[in-house]
Short mmCIF file of C-alpha atoms in Angstrom, two decimals:
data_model
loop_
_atom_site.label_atom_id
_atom_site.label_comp_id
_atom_site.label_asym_id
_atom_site.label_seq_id
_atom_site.Cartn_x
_atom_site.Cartn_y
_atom_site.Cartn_z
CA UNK A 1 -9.08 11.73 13.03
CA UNK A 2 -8.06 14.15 16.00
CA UNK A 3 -8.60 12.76 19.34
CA UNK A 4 -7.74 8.99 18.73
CA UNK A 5 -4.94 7.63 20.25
CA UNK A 6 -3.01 6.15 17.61
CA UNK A 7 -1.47 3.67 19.75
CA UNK A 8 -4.40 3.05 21.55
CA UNK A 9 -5.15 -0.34 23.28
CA UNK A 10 -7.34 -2.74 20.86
CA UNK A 11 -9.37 -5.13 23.13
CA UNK A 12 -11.40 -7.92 22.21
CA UNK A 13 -14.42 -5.52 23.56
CA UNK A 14 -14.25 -3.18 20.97
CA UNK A 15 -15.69 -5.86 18.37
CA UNK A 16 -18.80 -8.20 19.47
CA UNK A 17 -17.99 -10.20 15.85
CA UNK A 18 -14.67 -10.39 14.42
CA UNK A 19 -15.92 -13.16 11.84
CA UNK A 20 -17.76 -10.61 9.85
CA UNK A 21 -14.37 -8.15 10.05
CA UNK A 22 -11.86 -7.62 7.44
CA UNK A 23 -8.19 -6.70 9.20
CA UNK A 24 -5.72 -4.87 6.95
CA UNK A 25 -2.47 -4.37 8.53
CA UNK A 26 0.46 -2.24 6.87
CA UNK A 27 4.50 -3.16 7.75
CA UNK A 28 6.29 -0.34 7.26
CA UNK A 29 10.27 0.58 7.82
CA UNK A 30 8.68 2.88 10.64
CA UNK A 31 5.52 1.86 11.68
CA UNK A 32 2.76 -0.87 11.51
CA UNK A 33 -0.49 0.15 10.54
CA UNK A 34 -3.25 -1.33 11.56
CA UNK A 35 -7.00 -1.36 10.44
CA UNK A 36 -10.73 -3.01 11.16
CA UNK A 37 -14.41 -2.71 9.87
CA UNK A 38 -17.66 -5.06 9.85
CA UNK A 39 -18.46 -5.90 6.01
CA UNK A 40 -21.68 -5.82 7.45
CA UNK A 41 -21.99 -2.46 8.75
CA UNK A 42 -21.04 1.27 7.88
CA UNK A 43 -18.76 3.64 10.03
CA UNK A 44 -17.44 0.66 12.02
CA UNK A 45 -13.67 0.98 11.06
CA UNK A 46 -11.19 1.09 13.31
CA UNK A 47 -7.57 2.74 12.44
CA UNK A 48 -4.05 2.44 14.46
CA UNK A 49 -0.61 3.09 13.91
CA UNK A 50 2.10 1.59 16.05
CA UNK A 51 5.77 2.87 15.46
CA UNK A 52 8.56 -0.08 15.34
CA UNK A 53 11.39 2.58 16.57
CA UNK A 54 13.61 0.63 19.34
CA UNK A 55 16.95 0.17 17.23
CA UNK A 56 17.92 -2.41 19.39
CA UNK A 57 14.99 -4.66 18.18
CA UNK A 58 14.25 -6.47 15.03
CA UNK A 59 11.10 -4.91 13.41
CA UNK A 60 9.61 -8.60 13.76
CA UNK A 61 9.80 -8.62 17.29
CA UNK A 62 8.53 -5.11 17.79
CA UNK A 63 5.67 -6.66 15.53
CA UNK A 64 5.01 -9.70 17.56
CA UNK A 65 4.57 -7.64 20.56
CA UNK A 66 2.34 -4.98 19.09
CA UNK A 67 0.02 -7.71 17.63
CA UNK A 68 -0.12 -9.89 21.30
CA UNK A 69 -0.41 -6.39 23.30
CA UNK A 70 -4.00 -6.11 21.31
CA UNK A 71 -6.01 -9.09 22.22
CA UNK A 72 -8.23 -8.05 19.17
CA UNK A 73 -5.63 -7.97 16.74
CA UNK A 74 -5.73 -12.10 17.55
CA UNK A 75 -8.84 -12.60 16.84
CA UNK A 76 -10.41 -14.93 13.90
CA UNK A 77 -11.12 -12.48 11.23
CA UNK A 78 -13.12 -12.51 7.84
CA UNK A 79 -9.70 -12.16 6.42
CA UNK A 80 -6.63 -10.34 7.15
CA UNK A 81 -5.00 -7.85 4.55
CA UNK A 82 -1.04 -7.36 4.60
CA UNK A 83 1.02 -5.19 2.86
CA UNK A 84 4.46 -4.97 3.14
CA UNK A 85 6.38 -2.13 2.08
CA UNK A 86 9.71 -3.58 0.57
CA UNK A 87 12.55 -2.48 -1.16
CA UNK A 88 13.73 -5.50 -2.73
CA UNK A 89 11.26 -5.63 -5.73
CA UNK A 90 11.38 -6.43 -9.83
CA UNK A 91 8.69 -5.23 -12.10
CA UNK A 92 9.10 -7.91 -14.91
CA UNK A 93 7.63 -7.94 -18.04
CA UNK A 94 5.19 -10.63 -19.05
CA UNK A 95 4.53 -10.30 -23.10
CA UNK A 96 4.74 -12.57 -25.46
CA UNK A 97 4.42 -15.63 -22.54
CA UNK A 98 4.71 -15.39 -19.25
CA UNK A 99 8.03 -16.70 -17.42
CA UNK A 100 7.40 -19.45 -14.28
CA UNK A 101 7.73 -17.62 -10.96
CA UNK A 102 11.23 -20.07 -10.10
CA UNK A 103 12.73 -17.70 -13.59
CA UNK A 104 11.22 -14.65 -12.15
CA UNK A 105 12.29 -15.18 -8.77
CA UNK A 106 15.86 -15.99 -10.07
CA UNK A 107 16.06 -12.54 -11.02
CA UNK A 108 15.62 -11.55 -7.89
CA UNK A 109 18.30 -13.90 -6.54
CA UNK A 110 20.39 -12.09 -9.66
CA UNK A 111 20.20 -8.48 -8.52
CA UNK A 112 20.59 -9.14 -4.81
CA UNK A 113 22.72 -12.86 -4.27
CA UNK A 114 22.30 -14.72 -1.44
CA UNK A 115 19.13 -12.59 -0.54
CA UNK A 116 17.60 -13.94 2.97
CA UNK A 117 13.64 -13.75 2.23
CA UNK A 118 10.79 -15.29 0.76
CA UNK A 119 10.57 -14.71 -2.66
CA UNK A 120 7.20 -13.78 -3.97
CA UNK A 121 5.15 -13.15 -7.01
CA UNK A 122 2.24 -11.10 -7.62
CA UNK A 123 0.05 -10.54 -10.53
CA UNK A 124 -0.89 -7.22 -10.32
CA UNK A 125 -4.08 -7.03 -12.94
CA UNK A 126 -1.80 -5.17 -16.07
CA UNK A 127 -1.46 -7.33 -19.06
CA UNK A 128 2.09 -6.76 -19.38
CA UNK A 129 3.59 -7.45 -16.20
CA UNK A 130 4.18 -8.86 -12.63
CA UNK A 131 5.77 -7.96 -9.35
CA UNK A 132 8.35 -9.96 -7.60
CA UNK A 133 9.47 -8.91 -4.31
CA UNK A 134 10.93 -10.87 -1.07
CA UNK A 135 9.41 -10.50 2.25
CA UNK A 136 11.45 -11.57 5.48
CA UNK A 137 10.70 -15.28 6.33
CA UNK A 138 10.02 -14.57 9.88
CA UNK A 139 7.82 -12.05 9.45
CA UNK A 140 5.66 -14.73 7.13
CA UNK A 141 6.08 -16.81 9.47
CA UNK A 142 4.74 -14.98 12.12
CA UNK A 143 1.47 -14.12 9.92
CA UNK A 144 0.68 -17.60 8.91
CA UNK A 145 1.06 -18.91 12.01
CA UNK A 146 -1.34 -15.95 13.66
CA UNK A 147 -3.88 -15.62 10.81
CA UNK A 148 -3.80 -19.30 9.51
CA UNK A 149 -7.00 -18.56 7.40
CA UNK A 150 -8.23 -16.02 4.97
CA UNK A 151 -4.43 -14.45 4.59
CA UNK A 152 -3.42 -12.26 1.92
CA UNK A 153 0.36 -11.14 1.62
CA UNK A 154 1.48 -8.77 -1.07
CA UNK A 155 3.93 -5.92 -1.59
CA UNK A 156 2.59 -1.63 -1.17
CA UNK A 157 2.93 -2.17 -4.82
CA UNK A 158 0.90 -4.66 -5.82
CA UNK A 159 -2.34 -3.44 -4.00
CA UNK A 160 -1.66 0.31 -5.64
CA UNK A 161 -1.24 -1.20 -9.01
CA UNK A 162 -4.04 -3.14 -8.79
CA UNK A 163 -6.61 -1.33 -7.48
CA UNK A 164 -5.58 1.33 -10.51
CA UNK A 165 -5.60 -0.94 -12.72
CA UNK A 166 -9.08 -2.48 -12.08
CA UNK A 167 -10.60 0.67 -11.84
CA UNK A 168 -13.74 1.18 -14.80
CA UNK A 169 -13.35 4.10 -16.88
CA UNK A 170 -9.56 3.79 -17.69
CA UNK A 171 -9.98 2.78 -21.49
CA UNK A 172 -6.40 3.44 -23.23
CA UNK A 173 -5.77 6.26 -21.59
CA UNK A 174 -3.01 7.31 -19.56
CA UNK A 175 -3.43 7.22 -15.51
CA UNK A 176 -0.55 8.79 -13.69
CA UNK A 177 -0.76 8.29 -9.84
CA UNK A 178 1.91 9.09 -6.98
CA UNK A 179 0.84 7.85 -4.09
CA UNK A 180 2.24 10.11 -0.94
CA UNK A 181 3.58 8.99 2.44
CA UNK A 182 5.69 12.17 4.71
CA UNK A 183 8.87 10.73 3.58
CA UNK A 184 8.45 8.96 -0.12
CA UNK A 185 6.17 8.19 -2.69
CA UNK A 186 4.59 5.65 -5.23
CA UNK A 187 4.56 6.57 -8.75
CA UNK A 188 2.51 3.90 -10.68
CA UNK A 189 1.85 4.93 -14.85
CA UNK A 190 -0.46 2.94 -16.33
CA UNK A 191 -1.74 3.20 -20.20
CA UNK A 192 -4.81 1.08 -20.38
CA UNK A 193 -4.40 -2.01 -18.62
CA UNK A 194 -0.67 -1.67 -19.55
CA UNK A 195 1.85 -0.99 -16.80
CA UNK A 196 4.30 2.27 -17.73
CA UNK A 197 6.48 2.32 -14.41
CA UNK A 198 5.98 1.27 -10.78
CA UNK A 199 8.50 2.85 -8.40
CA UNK A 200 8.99 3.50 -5.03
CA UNK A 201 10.78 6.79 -4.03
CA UNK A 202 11.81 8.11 -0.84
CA UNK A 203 10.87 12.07 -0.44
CA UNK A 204 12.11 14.16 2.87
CA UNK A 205 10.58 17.13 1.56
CA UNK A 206 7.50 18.21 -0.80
CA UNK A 207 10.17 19.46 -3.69
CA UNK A 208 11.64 16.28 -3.86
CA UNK A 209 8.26 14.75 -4.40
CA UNK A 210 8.21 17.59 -7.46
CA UNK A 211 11.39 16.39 -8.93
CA UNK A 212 10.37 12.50 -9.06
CA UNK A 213 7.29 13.32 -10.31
CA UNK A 214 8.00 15.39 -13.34
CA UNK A 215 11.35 13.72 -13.88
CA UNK A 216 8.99 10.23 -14.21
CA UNK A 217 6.72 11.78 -16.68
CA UNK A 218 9.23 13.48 -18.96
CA UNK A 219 11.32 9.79 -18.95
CA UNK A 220 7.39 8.55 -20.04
CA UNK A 221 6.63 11.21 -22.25
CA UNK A 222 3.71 12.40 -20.66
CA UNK A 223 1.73 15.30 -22.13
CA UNK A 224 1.74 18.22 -19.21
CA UNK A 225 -1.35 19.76 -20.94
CA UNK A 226 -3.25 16.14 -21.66
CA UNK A 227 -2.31 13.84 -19.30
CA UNK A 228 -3.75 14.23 -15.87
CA UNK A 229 -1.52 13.82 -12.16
CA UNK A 230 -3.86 11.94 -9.38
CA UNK A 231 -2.68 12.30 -6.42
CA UNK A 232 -3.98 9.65 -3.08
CA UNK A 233 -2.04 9.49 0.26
CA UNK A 234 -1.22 11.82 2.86
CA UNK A 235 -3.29 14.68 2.98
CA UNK A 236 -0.71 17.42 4.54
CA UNK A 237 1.87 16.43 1.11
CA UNK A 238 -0.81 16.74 -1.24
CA UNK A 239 -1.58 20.26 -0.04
CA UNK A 240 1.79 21.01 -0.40
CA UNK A 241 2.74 19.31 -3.54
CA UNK A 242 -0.40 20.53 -5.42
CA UNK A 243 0.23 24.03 -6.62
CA UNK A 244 3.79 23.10 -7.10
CA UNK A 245 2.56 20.53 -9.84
CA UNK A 246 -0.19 23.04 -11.27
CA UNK A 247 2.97 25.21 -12.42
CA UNK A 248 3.81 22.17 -15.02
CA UNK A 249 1.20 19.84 -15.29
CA UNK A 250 -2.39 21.42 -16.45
CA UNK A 251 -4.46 18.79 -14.52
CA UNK A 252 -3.78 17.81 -11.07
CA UNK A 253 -6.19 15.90 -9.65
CA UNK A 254 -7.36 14.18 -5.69
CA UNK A 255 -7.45 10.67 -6.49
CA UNK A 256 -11.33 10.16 -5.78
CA UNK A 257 -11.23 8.36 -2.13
CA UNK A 258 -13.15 4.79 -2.25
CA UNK A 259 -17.19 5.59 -1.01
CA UNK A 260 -17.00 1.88 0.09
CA UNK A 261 -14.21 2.65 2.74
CA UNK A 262 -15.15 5.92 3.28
CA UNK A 263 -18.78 4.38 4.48
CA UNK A 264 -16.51 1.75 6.37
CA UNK A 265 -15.60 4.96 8.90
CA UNK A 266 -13.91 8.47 8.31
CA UNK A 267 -10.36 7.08 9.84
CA UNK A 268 -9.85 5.66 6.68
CA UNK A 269 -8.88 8.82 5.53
CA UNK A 270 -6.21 8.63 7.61
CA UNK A 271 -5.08 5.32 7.16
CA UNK A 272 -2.30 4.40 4.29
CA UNK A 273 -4.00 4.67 0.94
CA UNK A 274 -2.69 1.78 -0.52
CA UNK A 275 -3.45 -0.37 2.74
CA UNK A 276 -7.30 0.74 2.91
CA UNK A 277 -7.61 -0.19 -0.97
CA UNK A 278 -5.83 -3.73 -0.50
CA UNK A 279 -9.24 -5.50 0.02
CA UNK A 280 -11.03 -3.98 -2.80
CA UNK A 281 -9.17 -5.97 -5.65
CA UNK A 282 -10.25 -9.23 -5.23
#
């Protein structure tokens, strides 16, 4: 993607049939990300990201007015996609019987009291545990009422985990993924179709992307000559980050991009990774 506008007008012209269209969209602390392809039809995909960066405004609002400022955004979609990229999240453990989501969500009422958002719970395809996370009421609101059909809410984590963890080919072996943004990073362990650790870290700079990383595998006990590093996400970090890990780690590894999405259109590879997966778990 070079010449795109990423805050280019979307109008309804762009797309003669929106039924046969998935939209993923992406909330962010910075931006909203937004995405669109025919299920039908290859290299149809279209990729925008809008920045929610007046102070002065609540990220909703900036939302609300991105989304009615593209006529197309408001159109009746296959389904719409949302991930929301939240701090307020519990990775709980599910063996042995797994709690209701009122006890799970009472943890997260335990760790942050009086918490103003919509608690939520996600099964996230492991056989050992489940993400709960709150998302801000009027943001929810704001989605149902828009996309009243065919939603899907659930947190940057959920989508990563899953898609991981659904992938053929993992057996019991271990599958060590960051996921890279410019500023932070998803590290998401997974041994089998157990869950290790799910964490979100935030990352100014590629050496701080270093130190999470290796200081999450040592905590793990992960082999650096055996157990492989996948890397997704953005493309200029992974560059960086790359020969840094080959100094530690034997095998560091591109995650392997989706050929599904990548027929979809090449600005998926721009798009957030875990956004552009988020339909691909069902």
């Amino acid at each position: 993607m070079t010449t795109t506008d990423m805050t280019q007008r979307l109008g309804k012209e762009l797309v003669s049939d929106p039924s046969i269209c998935n939209l993923l969209l992406r909330v962010g602390p910075a931006a909203l990300d937004v995405a669109l392809y025919s299920v039908t039809g290859d290299n149809t995909l279209l990729y925008r990201s809008y920045p929610l960066s007046d102070p002065s405004r609540s990220a909703v609002g900036m939302i609300e007015d991105i989304i009615y400022d593209n006529p197309l955004l408001l159109s009746d979609f296959r389904r719409t996609y949302c991930i929301v990229e939240t701090c307020r999240s519990l990775t709980v453990p599910v063996d042995g019987g797994e709690p209701s989501d009122e006890v799970m969500a009472g943890l997260l009422e335990t760790l942050w009291p009086g918490l103003d958002g919509e608690t939520a719970v996600s099964r996230n395809a492991t056989t050992n545990s489940a993400f709960v996370y709150a998302l801000p009421r009027d943001l929810t609101a704001f989605l149902r009422r828009t996309y009243p059909s065919g939603l899907t809410t659930e947190s940057h984590l959920t989508a990563l985990t899953r898609y991981f963890a659904t992938r053929p080919g993992g057996g019991n072996s271990i599958r060590a993924v960051a996921n890279l943004r410019a500023d932070s990073l998803d590290m998401v362990v997974l041994s089998g179709p157990r869950l290790l650790m799910a964490n979100t870290f935030a990352c100014p700079h590629p050496t701080d992307a270093l130190y999470y990383i290796m200081a999450s595998r040592r905590q793990l006990g992960l082999d650096p000559h055996t157990d492989a590093m996948l890397l997704a996400g953005n493309q200029a970090m992974r560059e960086q980050l790359t020969p840094m890990l080959r100094e530690y780690v034997g095998r560091v590894m591109p995650v392997i991009f989706p050929p599904q999405m990548f027929r979809a259109g090449k600005e998926a590879l721009e798009a957030p990774f875990d956004m552009i997966v988020s339909p691909l778990c069902e």
